[in-house]
């Protein structure tokens, strides 16, 4: 693996950094206000015009085809300034990748190009982790003539003006869930689809956790994404790419926290040479080292993906380590900033819980890694 970025990757990183500072930073601290929703959507369209909604998507479907490494670099730079925007961009890319991987040619041309171009500002997927515990809490899809009728609800990370949803639903309840779940592409205007935004988490006008409610939602057979009853395999294989995005998001948040803490430490070092302050500086150094290690893990996972190698394990490790490092970095940064860290003057402190809320938890990552290790030992 070559740790030097090529010219295209460097350009994407620099362009993203400039865009984030000039276009996103000015609204990142006020996205809770309803008046900023239009500004957010406008910025999403600008990101689409620059190719960020399909960084790793083939050009024939409207993507930039820049690769997984460029995607990781872009997510890190956006997350340094506005984590909710980075979540939306990451999910959009994942939705496009899933459709590109298992969709029909008709589905690829119909949906991917609209998301990549910004005509549709967002694509969302709904998959509930606790569905694996009991089939009666899963969404269901019953075949009726040449249509499917979907009922149930899903936890989703919702973005303004989301236009298409990838939904996992039980299509055969006579077999284990791993053999009876299918994927569906459902447009937001479909009768019977409703977004319950009450009790949303994170931020109300950006990316937040809401309920996607399906009540006798009727979709044609052409809405089936991939093969019937193969949805579990899709979630295992295709969602791994999202871990690179969430891990990169965590890295960006951690780096932003360290930038703020480093600035404060530099100012304070002019007059404070106490042992307590020196101990804080040691925490600062340790956090930088942790984040650098996370960066290498993410680059390794992205490289494996670009080379067409199995990357589920390395992506899980990278995501787990990056989010853990980000949490530690923000904790150390706020400890250094002391009471100053919680004032309105630093209201743009990174929302470190964002990558934790918007992805499966560490237990899932550990399960993926340990299972891969056990499989290797069994060979």
Short mmCIF file of C-alpha atoms in Angstrom, two decimals:
data_model
loop_
_atom_site.label_atom_id
_atom_site.label_comp_id
_atom_site.label_asym_id
_atom_site.label_seq_id
_atom_site.Cartn_x
_atom_site.Cartn_y
_atom_site.Cartn_z
CA UNK A 1 0.00 0.00 0.00
CA UNK A 2 1.35 3.42 -1.02
CA UNK A 3 0.69 5.92 1.76
CA UNK A 4 1.18 8.87 -0.59
CA UNK A 5 -2.00 10.23 -2.13
CA UNK A 6 -2.13 10.63 -5.90
CA UNK A 7 -2.82 14.00 -7.50
CA UNK A 8 -6.56 13.39 -7.83
CA UNK A 9 -6.89 12.40 -4.18
CA UNK A 10 -4.91 15.46 -3.07
CA UNK A 11 -7.10 17.71 -5.20
CA UNK A 12 -10.29 16.22 -3.74
CA UNK A 13 -8.95 16.66 -0.20
CA UNK A 14 -7.95 20.29 -0.79
CA UNK A 15 -11.17 21.14 -2.64
CA UNK A 16 -13.28 19.60 0.13
CA UNK A 17 -11.35 21.46 2.83
CA UNK A 18 -11.87 24.77 1.02
CA UNK A 19 -15.57 24.13 0.39
CA UNK A 20 -16.17 23.11 4.01
CA UNK A 21 -14.54 26.26 5.34
CA UNK A 22 -16.22 28.67 2.91
CA UNK A 23 -19.68 27.12 2.50
CA UNK A 24 -20.40 24.85 5.47
CA UNK A 25 -18.71 26.47 8.44
CA UNK A 26 -20.92 29.55 8.35
CA UNK A 27 -24.12 27.51 8.90
CA UNK A 28 -22.77 24.52 10.86
CA UNK A 29 -23.43 26.13 14.25
CA UNK A 30 -27.02 27.17 13.47
CA UNK A 31 -28.53 24.19 11.68
CA UNK A 32 -31.04 23.78 14.50
CA UNK A 33 -32.92 26.77 13.13
CA UNK A 34 -35.66 26.06 10.61
CA UNK A 35 -34.51 29.09 8.58
CA UNK A 36 -31.23 27.35 7.80
CA UNK A 37 -32.87 24.34 6.22
CA UNK A 38 -32.89 25.98 2.79
CA UNK A 39 -29.20 26.81 3.20
CA UNK A 40 -28.46 23.19 4.08
CA UNK A 41 -30.30 21.89 1.01
CA UNK A 42 -28.53 24.45 -1.17
CA UNK A 43 -25.18 23.26 0.13
CA UNK A 44 -26.13 19.64 -0.53
CA UNK A 45 -26.84 20.58 -4.13
CA UNK A 46 -23.47 22.32 -4.36
CA UNK A 47 -21.80 19.18 -3.01
CA UNK A 48 -23.65 17.14 -5.61
CA UNK A 49 -22.46 19.47 -8.37
CA UNK A 50 -18.88 18.90 -7.21
CA UNK A 51 -19.36 15.12 -7.33
CA UNK A 52 -19.49 14.34 -3.60
CA UNK A 53 -22.79 12.44 -3.71
CA UNK A 54 -21.24 9.67 -5.76
CA UNK A 55 -17.51 9.78 -5.14
CA UNK A 56 -17.05 6.04 -5.57
CA UNK A 57 -19.80 5.58 -8.20
CA UNK A 58 -19.11 4.79 -11.85
CA UNK A 59 -19.20 7.74 -14.24
CA UNK A 60 -21.83 6.06 -16.42
CA UNK A 61 -24.33 6.50 -13.59
CA UNK A 62 -23.30 10.08 -12.83
CA UNK A 63 -20.65 9.41 -10.20
CA UNK A 64 -17.09 10.71 -9.87
CA UNK A 65 -15.49 7.24 -9.73
CA UNK A 66 -12.68 8.62 -7.55
CA UNK A 67 -12.38 5.61 -5.25
CA UNK A 68 -12.80 4.73 -1.58
CA UNK A 69 -9.67 6.56 -0.44
CA UNK A 70 -10.88 9.85 -1.92
CA UNK A 71 -14.27 9.22 -0.30
CA UNK A 72 -12.64 8.79 3.11
CA UNK A 73 -10.58 11.96 2.69
CA UNK A 74 -13.66 13.96 1.70
CA UNK A 75 -15.75 12.71 4.63
CA UNK A 76 -12.97 13.61 7.07
CA UNK A 77 -12.71 17.17 5.77
CA UNK A 78 -16.48 17.75 5.81
CA UNK A 79 -16.82 16.28 9.31
CA UNK A 80 -14.18 18.66 10.65
CA UNK A 81 -16.62 21.49 10.01
CA UNK A 82 -20.15 19.98 9.91
CA UNK A 83 -20.70 16.41 11.09
CA UNK A 84 -24.44 16.22 10.18
CA UNK A 85 -23.69 17.20 6.60
CA UNK A 86 -20.98 14.55 6.48
CA UNK A 87 -23.49 11.95 7.68
CA UNK A 88 -25.90 12.84 4.87
CA UNK A 89 -23.15 12.73 2.23
CA UNK A 90 -21.87 9.41 3.56
CA UNK A 91 -25.34 7.82 3.55
CA UNK A 92 -26.04 9.12 0.05
CA UNK A 93 -22.87 7.48 -1.21
CA UNK A 94 -23.75 4.23 0.55
CA UNK A 95 -27.26 4.19 -0.94
CA UNK A 96 -25.80 4.70 -4.42
CA UNK A 97 -23.20 1.97 -3.87
CA UNK A 98 -25.83 -0.53 -2.75
CA UNK A 99 -28.00 0.19 -5.81
CA UNK A 100 -24.94 -0.01 -8.06
CA UNK A 101 -23.92 -3.35 -6.55
CA UNK A 102 -27.22 -5.26 -6.59
CA UNK A 103 -29.75 -3.15 -8.48
CA UNK A 104 -31.09 -3.78 -11.96
CA UNK A 105 -29.84 -1.62 -14.80
CA UNK A 106 -33.16 0.20 -14.78
CA UNK A 107 -32.86 0.94 -11.05
CA UNK A 108 -29.28 2.15 -11.45
CA UNK A 109 -30.15 4.59 -14.20
CA UNK A 110 -33.32 5.80 -12.51
CA UNK A 111 -32.06 6.37 -8.97
CA UNK A 112 -28.27 6.76 -8.87
CA UNK A 113 -28.06 9.59 -11.40
CA UNK A 114 -30.74 11.60 -9.60
CA UNK A 115 -28.93 11.31 -6.26
CA UNK A 116 -25.49 12.02 -7.70
CA UNK A 117 -26.70 15.06 -9.63
CA UNK A 118 -28.53 16.58 -6.67
CA UNK A 119 -31.95 16.34 -8.36
CA UNK A 120 -32.82 14.23 -5.33
CA UNK A 121 -31.11 15.73 -2.32
CA UNK A 122 -30.86 12.55 -0.28
CA UNK A 123 -31.18 8.79 -0.26
CA UNK A 124 -31.75 6.97 3.04
CA UNK A 125 -31.67 3.36 4.17
CA UNK A 126 -33.71 1.81 6.95
CA UNK A 127 -32.46 -1.31 8.66
CA UNK A 128 -33.27 -2.04 12.30
CA UNK A 129 -30.59 -3.96 14.16
CA UNK A 130 -32.93 -5.47 16.80
CA UNK A 131 -34.99 -6.99 13.99
CA UNK A 132 -32.61 -9.95 14.21
CA UNK A 133 -33.88 -10.66 17.72
CA UNK A 134 -37.54 -11.20 16.85
CA UNK A 135 -39.40 -11.30 13.55
CA UNK A 136 -42.51 -9.67 15.01
CA UNK A 137 -40.72 -6.31 15.29
CA UNK A 138 -39.55 -6.33 11.68
CA UNK A 139 -41.22 -4.59 8.79
CA UNK A 140 -42.99 -7.10 6.55
CA UNK A 141 -43.62 -7.28 2.81
CA UNK A 142 -46.44 -9.47 1.56
CA UNK A 143 -46.75 -10.23 -2.16
CA UNK A 144 -50.11 -9.39 -3.69
CA UNK A 145 -50.45 -9.99 -7.42
CA UNK A 146 -47.68 -7.98 -9.03
CA UNK A 147 -47.09 -5.75 -5.99
CA UNK A 148 -45.72 -5.94 -2.44
CA UNK A 149 -47.58 -4.53 0.56
CA UNK A 150 -45.22 -3.26 3.26
CA UNK A 151 -46.13 -2.69 6.90
CA UNK A 152 -44.03 -1.81 9.93
CA UNK A 153 -41.52 0.81 10.97
CA UNK A 154 -37.79 1.43 10.72
CA UNK A 155 -35.32 3.63 12.52
CA UNK A 156 -33.66 5.84 9.94
CA UNK A 157 -31.15 8.65 9.78
CA UNK A 158 -33.32 11.19 8.06
CA UNK A 159 -32.18 14.17 6.01
CA UNK A 160 -34.28 17.04 4.62
CA UNK A 161 -35.92 16.30 1.27
CA UNK A 162 -34.98 12.61 1.28
CA UNK A 163 -36.47 11.18 -1.91
CA UNK A 164 -35.78 7.44 -1.88
CA UNK A 165 -35.43 4.84 0.87
CA UNK A 166 -33.80 1.40 0.90
CA UNK A 167 -35.91 -0.68 3.27
CA UNK A 168 -35.28 -4.19 4.59
CA UNK A 169 -38.46 -6.23 5.22
CA UNK A 170 -39.40 -9.84 5.97
CA UNK A 171 -40.75 -11.56 2.87
CA UNK A 172 -40.78 -15.13 4.20
CA UNK A 173 -41.55 -15.69 7.89
CA UNK A 174 -41.42 -19.48 7.60
CA UNK A 175 -37.61 -19.54 7.54
CA UNK A 176 -34.90 -17.95 9.72
CA UNK A 177 -34.58 -14.21 9.26
CA UNK A 178 -31.22 -14.60 7.56
CA UNK A 179 -33.04 -16.44 4.75
CA UNK A 180 -36.30 -14.49 4.55
CA UNK A 181 -35.46 -10.78 4.35
CA UNK A 182 -35.51 -8.69 1.17
CA UNK A 183 -34.58 -5.12 0.15
CA UNK A 184 -36.91 -2.61 -1.45
CA UNK A 185 -36.48 0.80 -3.06
CA UNK A 186 -39.34 3.07 -2.01
CA UNK A 187 -39.80 6.63 -3.20
CA UNK A 188 -40.79 9.24 -0.63
CA UNK A 189 -44.03 10.10 -2.46
CA UNK A 190 -45.34 6.51 -2.21
CA UNK A 191 -48.73 6.35 -0.45
CA UNK A 192 -48.45 4.62 2.92
CA UNK A 193 -44.93 5.92 3.66
CA UNK A 194 -44.68 8.40 6.51
CA UNK A 195 -41.78 9.95 8.44
CA UNK A 196 -42.43 10.45 12.15
CA UNK A 197 -40.10 13.29 13.12
CA UNK A 198 -41.27 13.50 16.73
CA UNK A 199 -38.51 12.76 19.20
CA UNK A 200 -35.76 13.07 16.59
CA UNK A 201 -32.21 12.93 17.88
CA UNK A 202 -29.08 14.92 17.04
CA UNK A 203 -30.37 17.95 15.07
CA UNK A 204 -33.90 18.46 13.74
CA UNK A 205 -33.02 19.88 10.33
CA UNK A 206 -30.00 17.81 9.40
CA UNK A 207 -29.34 14.15 10.02
CA UNK A 208 -31.31 12.66 12.87
CA UNK A 209 -32.84 9.41 14.00
CA UNK A 210 -36.55 9.20 13.17
CA UNK A 211 -39.15 6.56 12.42
CA UNK A 212 -40.02 5.50 8.88
CA UNK A 213 -43.58 4.19 9.15
CA UNK A 214 -45.07 1.93 6.47
CA UNK A 215 -48.82 1.42 6.51
CA UNK A 216 -50.14 -0.74 3.68
CA UNK A 217 -47.44 0.78 1.51
CA UNK A 218 -47.97 -0.67 -1.97
CA UNK A 219 -44.93 -0.93 -4.26
CA UNK A 220 -44.50 -2.72 -7.62
CA UNK A 221 -42.31 -5.78 -8.03
CA UNK A 222 -39.75 -3.57 -9.74
CA UNK A 223 -39.11 -2.00 -6.32
CA UNK A 224 -37.41 -5.21 -5.16
CA UNK A 225 -33.69 -4.46 -4.82
CA UNK A 226 -31.51 -7.49 -5.40
CA UNK A 227 -32.80 -11.03 -5.15
CA UNK A 228 -35.84 -12.09 -3.17
CA UNK A 229 -34.99 -13.19 0.40
CA UNK A 230 -31.32 -12.18 -0.02
CA UNK A 231 -31.55 -8.97 1.99
CA UNK A 232 -29.53 -10.31 4.91
CA UNK A 233 -26.57 -11.06 2.65
CA UNK A 234 -26.86 -7.55 1.24
CA UNK A 235 -26.73 -5.98 4.70
CA UNK A 236 -23.65 -8.02 5.65
CA UNK A 237 -21.68 -7.34 2.47
CA UNK A 238 -22.79 -3.91 1.26
CA UNK A 239 -23.11 -2.01 4.54
CA UNK A 240 -19.40 -2.58 5.23
CA UNK A 241 -18.64 0.38 2.97
CA UNK A 242 -20.63 2.63 5.28
CA UNK A 243 -18.23 1.86 8.10
CA UNK A 244 -15.44 3.56 6.20
CA UNK A 245 -17.65 6.64 5.89
CA UNK A 246 -18.65 6.69 9.57
CA UNK A 247 -15.07 6.01 10.64
CA UNK A 248 -13.85 8.90 8.50
CA UNK A 249 -16.57 11.08 10.00
CA UNK A 250 -15.30 10.19 13.48
CA UNK A 251 -11.74 10.99 12.45
CA UNK A 252 -12.80 14.43 11.21
CA UNK A 253 -14.63 15.18 14.46
CA UNK A 254 -11.62 14.12 16.52
CA UNK A 255 -9.24 16.22 14.44
CA UNK A 256 -11.51 19.26 14.81
CA UNK A 257 -11.49 18.85 18.58
CA UNK A 258 -7.72 18.60 18.59
CA UNK A 259 -7.38 21.73 16.46
CA UNK A 260 -9.41 23.69 19.02
CA UNK A 261 -7.52 22.18 21.96
CA UNK A 262 -4.14 22.80 20.35
CA UNK A 263 -4.97 26.47 19.76
CA UNK A 264 -6.05 26.87 23.38
CA UNK A 265 -2.98 25.02 24.66
CA UNK A 266 -0.70 27.24 22.62
CA UNK A 267 -2.29 30.36 24.11
CA UNK A 268 -2.22 29.02 27.63
CA UNK A 269 1.40 27.83 27.41
CA UNK A 270 2.50 31.46 27.33
CA UNK A 271 1.65 31.87 31.01
CA UNK A 272 0.96 28.42 32.49
CA UNK A 273 3.80 25.99 33.09
CA UNK A 274 2.18 24.05 35.94
CA UNK A 275 2.42 20.29 36.26
CA UNK A 276 -1.34 20.00 35.72
CA UNK A 277 -1.07 21.76 32.39
CA UNK A 278 1.85 19.59 31.35
CA UNK A 279 -0.26 16.52 32.08
CA UNK A 280 -3.00 17.93 29.82
CA UNK A 281 -0.45 18.36 27.05
CA UNK A 282 0.44 14.68 27.39
CA UNK A 283 -3.23 13.82 26.85
CA UNK A 284 -3.20 16.05 23.79
CA UNK A 285 -0.20 14.20 22.34
CA UNK A 286 -1.83 10.84 23.06
CA UNK A 287 -5.02 11.85 21.28
CA UNK A 288 -3.08 12.97 18.20
CA UNK A 289 -1.35 9.57 18.12
CA UNK A 290 -4.67 7.73 18.45
CA UNK A 291 -6.21 9.72 15.60
CA UNK A 292 -3.19 9.12 13.38
CA UNK A 293 -3.51 5.38 14.00
CA UNK A 294 -7.21 5.62 13.11
CA UNK A 295 -6.29 7.38 9.88
CA UNK A 296 -4.00 4.52 8.84
CA UNK A 297 -6.68 1.93 9.65
CA UNK A 298 -9.18 3.82 7.52
CA UNK A 299 -6.75 4.15 4.62
CA UNK A 300 -6.06 0.42 4.84
CA UNK A 301 -9.78 -0.40 4.72
CA UNK A 302 -10.34 1.98 1.80
CA UNK A 303 -7.36 0.50 -0.05
CA UNK A 304 -8.73 -3.04 0.40
CA UNK A 305 -12.07 -1.89 -0.96
CA UNK A 306 -10.51 -0.20 -3.99
CA UNK A 307 -8.49 -3.32 -4.79
CA UNK A 308 -11.59 -5.51 -4.69
CA UNK A 309 -10.35 -7.43 -1.65
CA UNK A 310 -12.51 -8.53 1.31
CA UNK A 311 -12.69 -5.51 3.59
CA UNK A 312 -15.51 -6.15 6.09
CA UNK A 313 -13.11 -6.94 8.95
CA UNK A 314 -10.66 -4.10 8.33
CA UNK A 315 -13.55 -1.64 7.85
CA UNK A 316 -15.11 -2.75 11.15
CA UNK A 317 -11.79 -2.34 12.95
CA UNK A 318 -11.21 1.08 11.39
CA UNK A 319 -14.69 2.33 12.23
CA UNK A 320 -14.51 1.07 15.82
CA UNK A 321 -11.06 2.54 16.46
CA UNK A 322 -11.76 5.86 14.75
CA UNK A 323 -14.99 6.54 16.68
CA UNK A 324 -13.33 5.48 19.94
CA UNK A 325 -10.39 7.81 19.24
CA UNK A 326 -12.77 10.67 18.39
CA UNK A 327 -14.63 10.25 21.68
CA UNK A 328 -11.33 10.29 23.57
CA UNK A 329 -10.07 13.32 21.63
CA UNK A 330 -13.22 15.32 22.40
CA UNK A 331 -13.10 14.30 26.04
CA UNK A 332 -9.48 15.45 26.34
CA UNK A 333 -10.19 18.65 24.41
CA UNK A 334 -13.11 19.62 26.65
CA UNK A 335 -11.01 18.81 29.73
CA UNK A 336 -8.30 21.16 28.47
CA UNK A 337 -10.77 23.90 27.61
CA UNK A 338 -12.28 23.53 31.10
CA UNK A 339 -15.24 25.88 31.67
CA UNK A 340 -14.42 27.76 28.45
CA UNK A 341 -15.25 24.61 26.48
CA UNK A 342 -18.95 24.80 27.27
CA UNK A 343 -19.68 28.44 26.47
CA UNK A 344 -21.49 29.72 23.39
CA UNK A 345 -18.17 30.99 22.07
CA UNK A 346 -17.30 27.38 21.29
CA UNK A 347 -20.74 26.25 20.17
CA UNK A 348 -19.13 24.72 17.09
CA UNK A 349 -17.47 22.03 19.16
CA UNK A 350 -17.86 18.75 17.23
CA UNK A 351 -20.89 16.54 18.04
CA UNK A 352 -18.82 13.46 18.84
CA UNK A 353 -21.86 11.26 19.44
CA UNK A 354 -22.96 11.67 15.81
CA UNK A 355 -20.89 8.77 14.39
CA UNK A 356 -21.94 6.60 17.33
CA UNK A 357 -25.65 7.25 16.86
CA UNK A 358 -25.59 6.99 13.07
CA UNK A 359 -23.98 3.54 12.84
CA UNK A 360 -24.15 0.11 14.40
CA UNK A 361 -22.42 -0.07 17.76
CA UNK A 362 -19.02 -1.43 18.76
CA UNK A 363 -20.46 -4.81 19.69
CA UNK A 364 -21.42 -5.38 16.05
CA UNK A 365 -17.93 -4.37 14.90
CA UNK A 366 -16.33 -6.77 17.38
CA UNK A 367 -18.66 -9.55 16.25
CA UNK A 368 -17.62 -9.02 12.62
CA UNK A 369 -13.91 -9.00 13.49
CA UNK A 370 -14.05 -12.02 15.80
CA UNK A 371 -16.12 -14.05 13.32
CA UNK A 372 -13.61 -13.34 10.56
CA UNK A 373 -10.76 -14.38 12.84
CA UNK A 374 -12.50 -17.62 13.80
CA UNK A 375 -13.23 -18.37 10.15
CA UNK A 376 -9.55 -17.93 9.37
CA UNK A 377 -8.50 -20.28 12.16
CA UNK A 378 -10.95 -22.92 10.91
CA UNK A 379 -9.31 -23.09 7.48
#
